[in-house]
Amino acid sequence: MELDERNKRVLQAVIDSYIANGSPIGSNVLIKRYDFGVSSATVRNIMAELEEMGYLTHPHTSAGRIPTDLGYRYYIDSLISIENDSDDLEDQLRQVSDAPGLQGEDLEGLMQEASRFLATLSHCAGVVISPVEPEGRYKHIEFVRLRGRQVLLIFVTSTGMVQNKLIDLDESITQHDLNYFSAYLDEELEHWTLADIRQRLLDKLQEEKLLFGRLMEETYRASQEVHERDAEKVYIGGASQVMESPEFANVEKMRTLFKAFEDKYKLLKVLDRSVAADGIKVFIGSENPLYEMQGCSMVVGSYRAGTNIIGTLGVIGPTRMQYKQVIHVVDYTARLLSRLLGERYQRGLDR
Amino acid sequence: MELDERNKRVLQAVIDSYIANGSPIGSNVLIKRYDFGVSSATVRNIMAELEEMGYLTHPHTSAGRIPTDLGYRYYIDSLISIENDSDDLEDQLRQVSDAPGLQGEDLEGLMQEASRFLATLSHCAGVVISPVEPEGRYKHIEFVRLRGRQVLLIFVTSTGMVQNKLIDLDESITQHDLNYFSAYLDEELEHWTLADIRQRLLDKLQEEKLLFGRLMEETYRASQEVHERDAEKVYIGGASQVMESPEFANVEKMRTLFKAFEDKYKLLKVLDRSVAADGIKVFIGSENPLYEMQGCSMVVGSYRAGTNIIGTLGVIGPTRMQYKQVIHVVDYTARLLSRLLGERYQRGLDR
DNA sequence: ATTAGCACTCTATGTCAAAGAGTGCTAATT
DNA sequence: AATTAGCACTCTTTGACATAGAGTGCTAAT
């Protein structure tokens, strides 16, 4: 699959041009816009060659060429240079990332803001998955008696994540007893990892069928739920951006995409799985792991706390997107989010 | 604006028919489908009359009639009978509302589920605004020392709402001191309403510039934030449903609508304001308080805890929607949500 | 190996006619 | 006086057809 220099240049020109204008591009237009030093007939031959290799195609005989998914693949792997970005974009990035909202305290707000940030700068839908906290360990459980048999359970991890659950007991219990039980759990569970405490609770539960049996049981169940519910959340921002691009003039296509957006769980799985490794990944059209999105492309990256990858983010848009810019935006946002969350996690450390 | 019985029947027939089929309806089709006991010519005269009164219009001379917004208004106010619903819908409602998801513990999940419930049954986008809790009173504040100068503040109301905030102190503080301060606050603030405790904290803050000055200050700030952040949230479910209806084949129109969906704050204001009163409200086309939605209709209602209205919910869809069914669905969902939340609030009471 | 030239293909656009749906008016009927 | 039959008129939709334009692919010449 080696392409000589000239063929590469033609392929690049076709794809650049198609990305910019969205219309199939023919040999005449091509030599007018780019200077290859050869005639249109030669370009035609080259294009035919590229088509045979699977990088280009044309919608019908008398139309110009457009890239195939394979063509885009080659383009991204070998042809685009990430370095020479327009300063324009760089400025815009810095400007927008200084705006308020990204600085806010609220994790939820930050996620939402980040997804919107991605969307506005990439003109695609922005997707951010909230961080998992691999460092999280048991810190504290608090029980608050609300009314009668209703008790609020509050679960705190060492990273400051808080989850709560309402439980109904069979019989009333005093706040004093609750405090006692809480102190007991704190002692037994301190510093254990989130994964481990469930087992430990289970052990305790079987070991001693004591006064707090029922409460213990509920605590166990809660810890399980906390584990499940804390499963990462998916934030989608600026979905309406994708409606801008003419490829989605077809309403049916768009509906499929938006349906996929609504099934956040599926999206989560796909995004989570696909970004085990480092760096930015691009899924083009049919490469897309989600069937509903095979007409789209996805550019995804990951953000981290220290050395650990703690979350995923990216954009979803038409296959014909400005890959160069979008890759840069995703990369930038990933770093930005890493920094912002890093601040958050580090801030309280002893200095 | 009095219409005689026959005119009413014709208007109703036209609107019913248009809602069902989406195509303008002419005099011939009308007399074939409904039996008025008069000829098409007479019906034509009646239609012309209705048009002059502003209830009907036609897209061009040789097309049939379609309802105007005013026509829909009259239809909803005077012509549709809510009672005689199809048993079909009733069955469907009961069936879907028994499904899991609506029973879950998580408030956030419940809201999301409810919005989806509305969407699937109405074939419109479902909107639910999370409840404000007028009954909420101070219950407990817990401080958890995470690392060094970082302290997690957890705020609990009597209704079981939990909010948390991370604060950075200037100097380290022991968990023991934090517990002391927490106990102090519990004593000082117990049973006060959420609105009042902020003032009370402020008083305390000025009164005693003691050891906990900084902590108190942060607590005050947190209480303020909690108040603001707890502002109702907007949940939109099944937005892709509206793409089904042919009136949104126009992508530009759809984009406007989806942009409006993204600006949840605006949506919140409008929905909140419009449902001060009781019962179901319908906004038709240009009646819509949101400019971006003037091509749409909104059916909104409110849900309650006891006698207090605590939240709003509804659907947004094309002006040509199945009002009768949709109104019923919104009403049903409002009651359902009232019941589910009622259970939640009541469950812990002493029995 | 490159290129000029040309036949060929397919789309996009515009025009035209015919069919169909529906109206509004008039004159006749009840 | 209200209703109706009848008819001319209007406007959209559809399909057929011609034309212009863009672009290819092939062949033969360079």
PDB file of C-alpha atoms in Angstrom, chain A residues 57-313:
ATOM      1  CA  THR A  57     -14.724   6.772  -4.660  1.00  0.00           C
ATOM      2  CA  HIS A  58     -17.214   8.732  -6.682  1.00  0.00           C
ATOM      3  CA  PRO A  59     -20.968   8.918  -6.244  1.00  0.00           C
ATOM      4  CA  HIS A  60     -21.622   8.439  -9.961  1.00  0.00           C
ATOM      5  CA  THR A  61     -19.661   8.349 -13.199  1.00  0.00           C
ATOM      6  CA  SER A  62     -19.726  12.011 -13.960  1.00  0.00           C
ATOM      7  CA  ALA A  63     -19.047  13.256 -10.478  1.00  0.00           C
ATOM      8  CA  GLY A  64     -15.780  14.174  -8.811  1.00  0.00           C
ATOM      9  CA  ARG A  65     -14.041  12.057  -6.206  1.00  0.00           C
ATOM     10  CA  ILE A  66     -14.750  11.880  -2.514  1.00  0.00           C
ATOM     11  CA  PRO A  67     -12.719  10.073   0.135  1.00  0.00           C
ATOM     12  CA  THR A  68     -13.731   6.663   1.424  1.00  0.00           C
ATOM     13  CA  ASP A  69     -13.412   5.768   5.099  1.00  0.00           C
ATOM     14  CA  LEU A  70     -10.135   4.127   4.194  1.00  0.00           C
ATOM     15  CA  GLY A  71      -9.033   7.337   2.543  1.00  0.00           C
ATOM     16  CA  TYR A  72      -9.769   9.305   5.674  1.00  0.00           C
ATOM     17  CA  ARG A  73      -7.897   6.701   7.643  1.00  0.00           C
ATOM     18  CA  TYR A  74      -4.801   7.125   5.528  1.00  0.00           C
ATOM     19  CA  TYR A  75      -5.230  10.875   5.659  1.00  0.00           C
ATOM     20  CA  ILE A  76      -5.261  10.886   9.420  1.00  0.00           C
ATOM     21  CA  ASP A  77      -2.520   8.334   9.886  1.00  0.00           C
ATOM     22  CA  SER A  78      -0.072   9.671   7.363  1.00  0.00           C
ATOM     23  CA  LEU A  79      -1.063  12.940   5.811  1.00  0.00           C
ATOM     24  CA  ILE A  80      -2.156  15.513   8.299  1.00  0.00           C
ATOM     25  CA  SER A  81       0.393  17.342  10.333  1.00  0.00           C
ATOM     26  CA  ILE A  82      -0.874  18.174  13.768  1.00  0.00           C
ATOM     27  CA  GLU A  83       1.857  20.689  14.507  1.00  0.00           C
ATOM     28  CA  ASN A  84       1.187  23.554  12.180  1.00  0.00           C
ATOM     29  CA  ASP A  85      -2.090  24.690  13.604  1.00  0.00           C
ATOM     30  CA  SER A  86      -3.578  27.987  12.826  1.00  0.00           C
ATOM     31  CA  ASP A  87      -2.869  30.504  15.547  1.00  0.00           C
ATOM     32  CA  ASP A  88      -6.485  31.423  15.207  1.00  0.00           C
ATOM     33  CA  LEU A  89      -7.608  28.211  16.792  1.00  0.00           C
ATOM     34  CA  GLU A  90      -4.955  28.483  19.454  1.00  0.00           C
ATOM     35  CA  ASP A  91      -6.193  31.934  20.391  1.00  0.00           C
ATOM     36  CA  GLN A  92      -9.754  30.801  20.411  1.00  0.00           C
ATOM     37  CA  LEU A  93      -8.947  27.871  22.630  1.00  0.00           C
ATOM     38  CA  ARG A  94      -7.179  29.999  25.149  1.00  0.00           C
ATOM     39  CA  GLN A  95      -9.866  32.607  25.083  1.00  0.00           C
ATOM     40  CA  VAL A  96     -12.743  30.221  25.575  1.00  0.00           C
ATOM     41  CA  SER A  97     -10.983  28.180  28.213  1.00  0.00           C
ATOM     42  CA  ASP A  98     -10.454  31.279  30.325  1.00  0.00           C
ATOM     43  CA  ALA A  99     -14.150  31.974  30.382  1.00  0.00           C
ATOM     44  CA  PRO A 100     -15.936  31.247  33.622  1.00  0.00           C
ATOM     45  CA  GLY A 101     -17.839  28.010  33.969  1.00  0.00           C
ATOM     46  CA  LEU A 102     -14.842  25.808  33.467  1.00  0.00           C
ATOM     47  CA  GLN A 103     -13.509  27.128  36.721  1.00  0.00           C
ATOM     48  CA  GLY A 104     -16.614  26.367  38.760  1.00  0.00           C
ATOM     49  CA  GLU A 105     -16.563  24.172  41.799  1.00  0.00           C
ATOM     50  CA  ASP A 106     -19.297  21.804  40.782  1.00  0.00           C
ATOM     51  CA  LEU A 107     -18.133  18.608  39.105  1.00  0.00           C
ATOM     52  CA  GLU A 108     -21.377  18.207  37.246  1.00  0.00           C
ATOM     53  CA  GLY A 109     -21.166  21.751  35.989  1.00  0.00           C
ATOM     54  CA  LEU A 110     -17.598  21.262  34.926  1.00  0.00           C
ATOM     55  CA  MET A 111     -18.489  18.193  32.896  1.00  0.00           C
ATOM     56  CA  GLN A 112     -21.326  19.988  31.207  1.00  0.00           C
ATOM     57  CA  GLU A 113     -19.210  23.000  30.494  1.00  0.00           C
ATOM     58  CA  ALA A 114     -16.446  20.840  29.072  1.00  0.00           C
ATOM     59  CA  SER A 115     -18.825  19.056  26.737  1.00  0.00           C
ATOM     60  CA  ARG A 116     -20.106  22.390  25.506  1.00  0.00           C
ATOM     61  CA  PHE A 117     -16.585  23.654  25.139  1.00  0.00           C
ATOM     62  CA  LEU A 118     -15.797  20.728  22.898  1.00  0.00           C
ATOM     63  CA  ALA A 119     -18.935  21.273  20.892  1.00  0.00           C
ATOM     64  CA  THR A 120     -18.515  24.939  20.142  1.00  0.00           C
ATOM     65  CA  LEU A 121     -14.895  24.593  19.130  1.00  0.00           C
ATOM     66  CA  SER A 122     -15.288  21.480  17.024  1.00  0.00           C
ATOM     67  CA  HIS A 123     -18.724  22.128  15.567  1.00  0.00           C
ATOM     68  CA  CYS A 124     -19.591  18.610  16.566  1.00  0.00           C
ATOM     69  CA  ALA A 125     -21.429  17.196  19.540  1.00  0.00           C
ATOM     70  CA  GLY A 126     -19.198  17.175  22.601  1.00  0.00           C
ATOM     71  CA  VAL A 127     -19.116  14.172  24.895  1.00  0.00           C
ATOM     72  CA  VAL A 128     -17.511  13.918  28.305  1.00  0.00           C
ATOM     73  CA  ILE A 129     -17.582  10.998  30.667  1.00  0.00           C
ATOM     74  CA  SER A 130     -17.275  11.877  34.306  1.00  0.00           C
ATOM     75  CA  PRO A 131     -14.207  10.653  36.127  1.00  0.00           C
ATOM     76  CA  VAL A 132     -13.892   7.425  38.013  1.00  0.00           C
ATOM     77  CA  GLU A 133     -11.736   7.767  41.046  1.00  0.00           C
ATOM     78  CA  PRO A 134      -9.363   4.878  41.270  1.00  0.00           C
ATOM     79  CA  GLU A 135      -7.798   6.406  44.337  1.00  0.00           C
ATOM     80  CA  GLY A 136     -11.049   6.512  46.233  1.00  0.00           C
ATOM     81  CA  ARG A 137     -11.048   4.815  49.585  1.00  0.00           C
ATOM     82  CA  TYR A 138     -13.520   4.569  52.358  1.00  0.00           C
ATOM     83  CA  LYS A 139     -13.549   7.689  54.451  1.00  0.00           C
ATOM     84  CA  HIS A 140     -16.758   7.985  56.379  1.00  0.00           C
ATOM     85  CA  ILE A 141     -20.335   6.863  56.633  1.00  0.00           C
ATOM     86  CA  GLU A 142     -22.893   9.091  58.268  1.00  0.00           C
ATOM     87  CA  PHE A 143     -26.425   8.145  59.212  1.00  0.00           C
ATOM     88  CA  VAL A 144     -28.993  10.864  59.664  1.00  0.00           C
ATOM     89  CA  ARG A 145     -32.330   9.989  61.146  1.00  0.00           C
ATOM     90  CA  LEU A 146     -34.945  11.949  59.290  1.00  0.00           C
ATOM     91  CA  ARG A 147     -38.339  10.935  60.538  1.00  0.00           C
ATOM     92  CA  GLY A 148     -39.390   7.804  62.268  1.00  0.00           C
ATOM     93  CA  ARG A 149     -37.972   4.801  60.498  1.00  0.00           C
ATOM     94  CA  GLN A 150     -36.460   6.751  57.655  1.00  0.00           C
ATOM     95  CA  VAL A 151     -32.709   7.065  57.736  1.00  0.00           C
ATOM     96  CA  LEU A 152     -30.452   8.848  55.308  1.00  0.00           C
ATOM     97  CA  LEU A 153     -27.174   7.107  54.623  1.00  0.00           C
ATOM     98  CA  ILE A 154     -24.291   9.295  53.437  1.00  0.00           C
ATOM     99  CA  PHE A 155     -21.202   7.731  52.048  1.00  0.00           C
ATOM    100  CA  VAL A 156     -17.946   9.667  51.721  1.00  0.00           C
ATOM    101  CA  THR A 157     -14.755   8.613  49.974  1.00  0.00           C
ATOM    102  CA  SER A 158     -11.276   9.925  50.577  1.00  0.00           C
ATOM    103  CA  THR A 159     -11.405  11.902  47.358  1.00  0.00           C
ATOM    104  CA  GLY A 160     -14.469  13.728  48.560  1.00  0.00           C
ATOM    105  CA  MET A 161     -17.096  11.954  46.543  1.00  0.00           C
ATOM    106  CA  VAL A 162     -20.427  11.891  48.329  1.00  0.00           C
ATOM    107  CA  GLN A 163     -23.271   9.493  47.677  1.00  0.00           C
ATOM    108  CA  ASN A 164     -26.465   9.169  49.614  1.00  0.00           C
ATOM    109  CA  LYS A 165     -29.363   6.811  49.910  1.00  0.00           C
ATOM    110  CA  LEU A 166     -32.641   6.795  51.741  1.00  0.00           C
ATOM    111  CA  ILE A 167     -33.400   3.655  53.730  1.00  0.00           C
ATOM    112  CA  ASP A 168     -36.510   2.527  55.509  1.00  0.00           C
ATOM    113  CA  LEU A 169     -36.040   0.493  58.614  1.00  0.00           C
ATOM    114  CA  ASP A 170     -38.499  -1.898  60.166  1.00  0.00           C
ATOM    115  CA  GLU A 171     -38.231  -0.232  63.506  1.00  0.00           C
ATOM    116  CA  SER A 172     -37.270   3.169  64.740  1.00  0.00           C
ATOM    117  CA  ILE A 173     -33.727   3.780  65.845  1.00  0.00           C
ATOM    118  CA  THR A 174     -32.234   6.691  67.751  1.00  0.00           C
ATOM    119  CA  GLN A 175     -29.699   9.082  66.302  1.00  0.00           C
ATOM    120  CA  HIS A 176     -27.412   8.070  69.121  1.00  0.00           C
ATOM    121  CA  ASP A 177     -27.398   4.439  68.060  1.00  0.00           C
ATOM    122  CA  LEU A 178     -26.840   5.519  64.500  1.00  0.00           C
ATOM    123  CA  ASN A 179     -23.811   7.508  65.517  1.00  0.00           C
ATOM    124  CA  TYR A 180     -22.482   4.529  67.364  1.00  0.00           C
ATOM    125  CA  PHE A 181     -22.872   2.335  64.335  1.00  0.00           C
ATOM    126  CA  SER A 182     -21.264   4.931  62.133  1.00  0.00           C
ATOM    127  CA  ALA A 183     -18.229   5.105  64.411  1.00  0.00           C
ATOM    128  CA  TYR A 184     -18.034   1.336  64.353  1.00  0.00           C
ATOM    129  CA  LEU A 185     -18.023   1.252  60.558  1.00  0.00           C
ATOM    130  CA  ASP A 186     -15.461   4.022  60.342  1.00  0.00           C
ATOM    131  CA  GLU A 187     -13.173   1.973  62.503  1.00  0.00           C
ATOM    132  CA  GLU A 188     -13.700  -1.246  60.597  1.00  0.00           C
ATOM    133  CA  LEU A 189     -13.540   0.162  57.096  1.00  0.00           C
ATOM    134  CA  GLU A 190     -11.099   3.034  57.234  1.00  0.00           C
ATOM    135  CA  HIS A 191      -8.642   3.145  54.345  1.00  0.00           C
ATOM    136  CA  TRP A 192     -10.145   0.198  52.554  1.00  0.00           C
ATOM    137  CA  THR A 193     -10.675   0.540  48.825  1.00  0.00           C
ATOM    138  CA  LEU A 194     -14.192   0.878  47.544  1.00  0.00           C
ATOM    139  CA  ALA A 195     -14.016  -2.470  45.867  1.00  0.00           C
ATOM    140  CA  ASP A 196     -12.950  -4.199  49.052  1.00  0.00           C
ATOM    141  CA  ILE A 197     -15.377  -2.762  51.537  1.00  0.00           C
ATOM    142  CA  ARG A 198     -18.284  -4.544  49.981  1.00  0.00           C
ATOM    143  CA  GLN A 199     -16.705  -7.886  50.646  1.00  0.00           C
ATOM    144  CA  ARG A 200     -15.723  -6.773  54.100  1.00  0.00           C
ATOM    145  CA  LEU A 201     -19.257  -5.643  54.853  1.00  0.00           C
ATOM    146  CA  LEU A 202     -20.518  -8.992  53.697  1.00  0.00           C
ATOM    147  CA  ASP A 203     -18.087 -10.767  55.996  1.00  0.00           C
ATOM    148  CA  LYS A 204     -19.114  -8.634  58.924  1.00  0.00           C
ATOM    149  CA  LEU A 205     -22.733  -9.241  58.100  1.00  0.00           C
ATOM    150  CA  GLN A 206     -22.387 -12.997  58.353  1.00  0.00           C
ATOM    151  CA  GLU A 207     -19.979 -12.896  61.219  1.00  0.00           C
ATOM    152  CA  GLU A 208     -22.151 -11.044  63.647  1.00  0.00           C
ATOM    153  CA  LYS A 209     -25.909 -11.038  63.390  1.00  0.00           C
ATOM    154  CA  LEU A 210     -26.053  -8.280  65.892  1.00  0.00           C
ATOM    155  CA  LEU A 211     -28.253  -5.369  66.767  1.00  0.00           C
ATOM    156  CA  PHE A 212     -27.392  -3.580  63.594  1.00  0.00           C
ATOM    157  CA  GLY A 213     -28.073  -6.521  61.333  1.00  0.00           C
ATOM    158  CA  ARG A 214     -30.723  -4.769  59.344  1.00  0.00           C
ATOM    159  CA  LEU A 215     -28.797  -1.533  59.150  1.00  0.00           C
ATOM    160  CA  MET A 216     -25.688  -3.377  58.117  1.00  0.00           C
ATOM    161  CA  GLU A 217     -27.616  -5.113  55.435  1.00  0.00           C
ATOM    162  CA  GLU A 218     -28.876  -1.844  54.103  1.00  0.00           C
ATOM    163  CA  THR A 219     -25.408  -0.404  54.235  1.00  0.00           C
ATOM    164  CA  TYR A 220     -24.133  -3.293  52.213  1.00  0.00           C
ATOM    165  CA  ARG A 221     -26.872  -2.850  49.698  1.00  0.00           C
ATOM    166  CA  ALA A 222     -26.159   0.866  49.557  1.00  0.00           C
ATOM    167  CA  SER A 223     -22.469   0.322  48.980  1.00  0.00           C
ATOM    168  CA  GLN A 224     -23.393  -1.865  46.076  1.00  0.00           C
ATOM    169  CA  GLU A 225     -25.705   0.741  44.668  1.00  0.00           C
ATOM    170  CA  VAL A 226     -23.197   3.470  45.184  1.00  0.00           C
ATOM    171  CA  HIS A 227     -20.773   1.408  43.219  1.00  0.00           C
ATOM    172  CA  GLU A 228     -23.226   0.951  40.401  1.00  0.00           C
ATOM    173  CA  ARG A 229     -24.717   4.383  40.370  1.00  0.00           C
ATOM    174  CA  ASP A 230     -21.400   6.075  40.541  1.00  0.00           C
ATOM    175  CA  ALA A 231     -20.762   4.381  37.265  1.00  0.00           C
ATOM    176  CA  GLU A 232     -19.594   7.152  35.054  1.00  0.00           C
ATOM    177  CA  LYS A 233     -22.107   9.539  33.651  1.00  0.00           C
ATOM    178  CA  VAL A 234     -22.217  10.748  30.083  1.00  0.00           C
ATOM    179  CA  TYR A 235     -22.528  14.438  29.336  1.00  0.00           C
ATOM    180  CA  ILE A 236     -23.446  15.493  25.833  1.00  0.00           C
ATOM    181  CA  GLY A 237     -23.239  19.136  24.930  1.00  0.00           C
ATOM    182  CA  GLY A 238     -24.043  21.073  21.807  1.00  0.00           C
ATOM    183  CA  ALA A 239     -25.721  18.202  20.051  1.00  0.00           C
ATOM    184  CA  SER A 240     -27.476  20.696  17.833  1.00  0.00           C
ATOM    185  CA  GLN A 241     -24.114  21.546  16.336  1.00  0.00           C
ATOM    186  CA  VAL A 242     -24.181  18.442  14.198  1.00  0.00           C
ATOM    187  CA  MET A 243     -27.410  19.602  12.621  1.00  0.00           C
ATOM    188  CA  GLU A 244     -25.432  22.360  10.974  1.00  0.00           C
ATOM    189  CA  SER A 245     -23.542  20.096   8.694  1.00  0.00           C
ATOM    190  CA  PRO A 246     -25.292  19.382   5.404  1.00  0.00           C
ATOM    191  CA  GLU A 247     -24.679  15.648   5.640  1.00  0.00           C
ATOM    192  CA  PHE A 248     -27.421  15.539   8.202  1.00  0.00           C
ATOM    193  CA  ALA A 249     -29.985  17.248   6.049  1.00  0.00           C
ATOM    194  CA  ASN A 250     -31.395  13.760   5.860  1.00  0.00           C
ATOM    195  CA  VAL A 251     -33.662  13.726   8.871  1.00  0.00           C
ATOM    196  CA  GLU A 252     -33.725   9.988   9.188  1.00  0.00           C
ATOM    197  CA  LYS A 253     -29.988   9.859   9.570  1.00  0.00           C
ATOM    198  CA  MET A 254     -30.092  12.529  12.202  1.00  0.00           C
ATOM    199  CA  ARG A 255     -32.795  10.773  14.110  1.00  0.00           C
ATOM    200  CA  THR A 256     -30.682   7.661  14.329  1.00  0.00           C
ATOM    201  CA  LEU A 257     -27.825   9.689  15.686  1.00  0.00           C
ATOM    202  CA  PHE A 258     -29.936  11.447  18.272  1.00  0.00           C
ATOM    203  CA  LYS A 259     -31.469   8.200  19.367  1.00  0.00           C
ATOM    204  CA  ALA A 260     -27.953   6.974  19.953  1.00  0.00           C
ATOM    205  CA  PHE A 261     -27.288  10.076  22.019  1.00  0.00           C
ATOM    206  CA  GLU A 262     -30.226   9.233  24.209  1.00  0.00           C
ATOM    207  CA  ASP A 263     -28.945   5.787  24.978  1.00  0.00           C
ATOM    208  CA  LYS A 264     -26.144   7.098  27.105  1.00  0.00           C
ATOM    209  CA  TYR A 265     -25.333   3.763  28.589  1.00  0.00           C
ATOM    210  CA  LYS A 266     -24.390   2.301  25.248  1.00  0.00           C
ATOM    211  CA  LEU A 267     -22.345   5.355  24.466  1.00  0.00           C
ATOM    212  CA  LEU A 268     -20.574   5.000  27.758  1.00  0.00           C
ATOM    213  CA  LYS A 269     -19.575   1.433  27.142  1.00  0.00           C
ATOM    214  CA  VAL A 270     -18.217   2.177  23.731  1.00  0.00           C
ATOM    215  CA  LEU A 271     -16.270   5.220  24.787  1.00  0.00           C
ATOM    216  CA  ASP A 272     -14.911   3.571  27.873  1.00  0.00           C
ATOM    217  CA  ARG A 273     -13.721   0.515  26.066  1.00  0.00           C
ATOM    218  CA  SER A 274     -12.189   2.322  23.159  1.00  0.00           C
ATOM    219  CA  VAL A 275      -9.882   4.519  25.137  1.00  0.00           C
ATOM    220  CA  ALA A 276      -7.883   2.118  27.187  1.00  0.00           C
ATOM    221  CA  ALA A 277      -4.705   3.433  25.685  1.00  0.00           C
ATOM    222  CA  ASP A 278      -3.270   6.899  25.667  1.00  0.00           C
ATOM    223  CA  GLY A 279      -3.535   9.645  23.087  1.00  0.00           C
ATOM    224  CA  ILE A 280      -6.264  10.661  20.698  1.00  0.00           C
ATOM    225  CA  LYS A 281      -8.184   8.040  18.783  1.00  0.00           C
ATOM    226  CA  VAL A 282     -10.225   8.602  15.678  1.00  0.00           C
ATOM    227  CA  PHE A 283     -13.042   6.361  14.525  1.00  0.00           C
ATOM    228  CA  ILE A 284     -14.078   6.986  10.982  1.00  0.00           C
ATOM    229  CA  GLY A 285     -17.481   6.073   9.638  1.00  0.00           C
ATOM    230  CA  SER A 286     -17.754   2.324   9.465  1.00  0.00           C
ATOM    231  CA  GLU A 287     -14.897   1.898  11.903  1.00  0.00           C
ATOM    232  CA  ASN A 288     -17.270   3.224  14.495  1.00  0.00           C
ATOM    233  CA  PRO A 289     -18.014   0.636  17.144  1.00  0.00           C
ATOM    234  CA  LEU A 290     -21.585   1.832  17.430  1.00  0.00           C
ATOM    235  CA  TYR A 291     -23.729   0.665  14.579  1.00  0.00           C
ATOM    236  CA  GLU A 292     -26.020   3.671  14.749  1.00  0.00           C
ATOM    237  CA  MET A 293     -23.096   5.951  14.188  1.00  0.00           C
ATOM    238  CA  GLN A 294     -21.514   4.401  11.178  1.00  0.00           C
ATOM    239  CA  GLY A 295     -22.219   7.492   9.176  1.00  0.00           C
ATOM    240  CA  CYS A 296     -20.340   9.544  11.736  1.00  0.00           C
ATOM    241  CA  SER A 297     -16.848   9.934  13.034  1.00  0.00           C
ATOM    242  CA  MET A 298     -15.680  10.072  16.614  1.00  0.00           C
ATOM    243  CA  VAL A 299     -12.565  11.690  17.964  1.00  0.00           C
ATOM    244  CA  VAL A 300     -11.866  10.603  21.521  1.00  0.00           C
ATOM    245  CA  GLY A 301      -9.211  11.137  24.114  1.00  0.00           C
ATOM    246  CA  SER A 302      -8.746  10.665  27.800  1.00  0.00           C
ATOM    247  CA  TYR A 303      -8.013  12.864  30.748  1.00  0.00           C
ATOM    248  CA  ARG A 304      -6.108  11.934  33.831  1.00  0.00           C
ATOM    249  CA  ALA A 305      -5.264  12.682  37.390  1.00  0.00           C
ATOM    250  CA  GLY A 306      -1.543  12.334  37.795  1.00  0.00           C
ATOM    251  CA  THR A 307      -0.652   9.285  35.787  1.00  0.00           C
ATOM    252  CA  ASN A 308      -4.004   7.527  35.951  1.00  0.00           C
ATOM    253  CA  ILE A 309      -6.539   7.846  33.201  1.00  0.00           C
ATOM    254  CA  ILE A 310      -9.745   8.739  34.980  1.00  0.00           C
ATOM    255  CA  GLY A 311     -12.106   9.633  32.190  1.00  0.00           C
ATOM    256  CA  THR A 312     -12.872   9.906  28.512  1.00  0.00           C
ATOM    257  CA  LEU A 313     -13.976  12.742  26.324  1.00  0.00           C
TER     258      LEU A 313
END
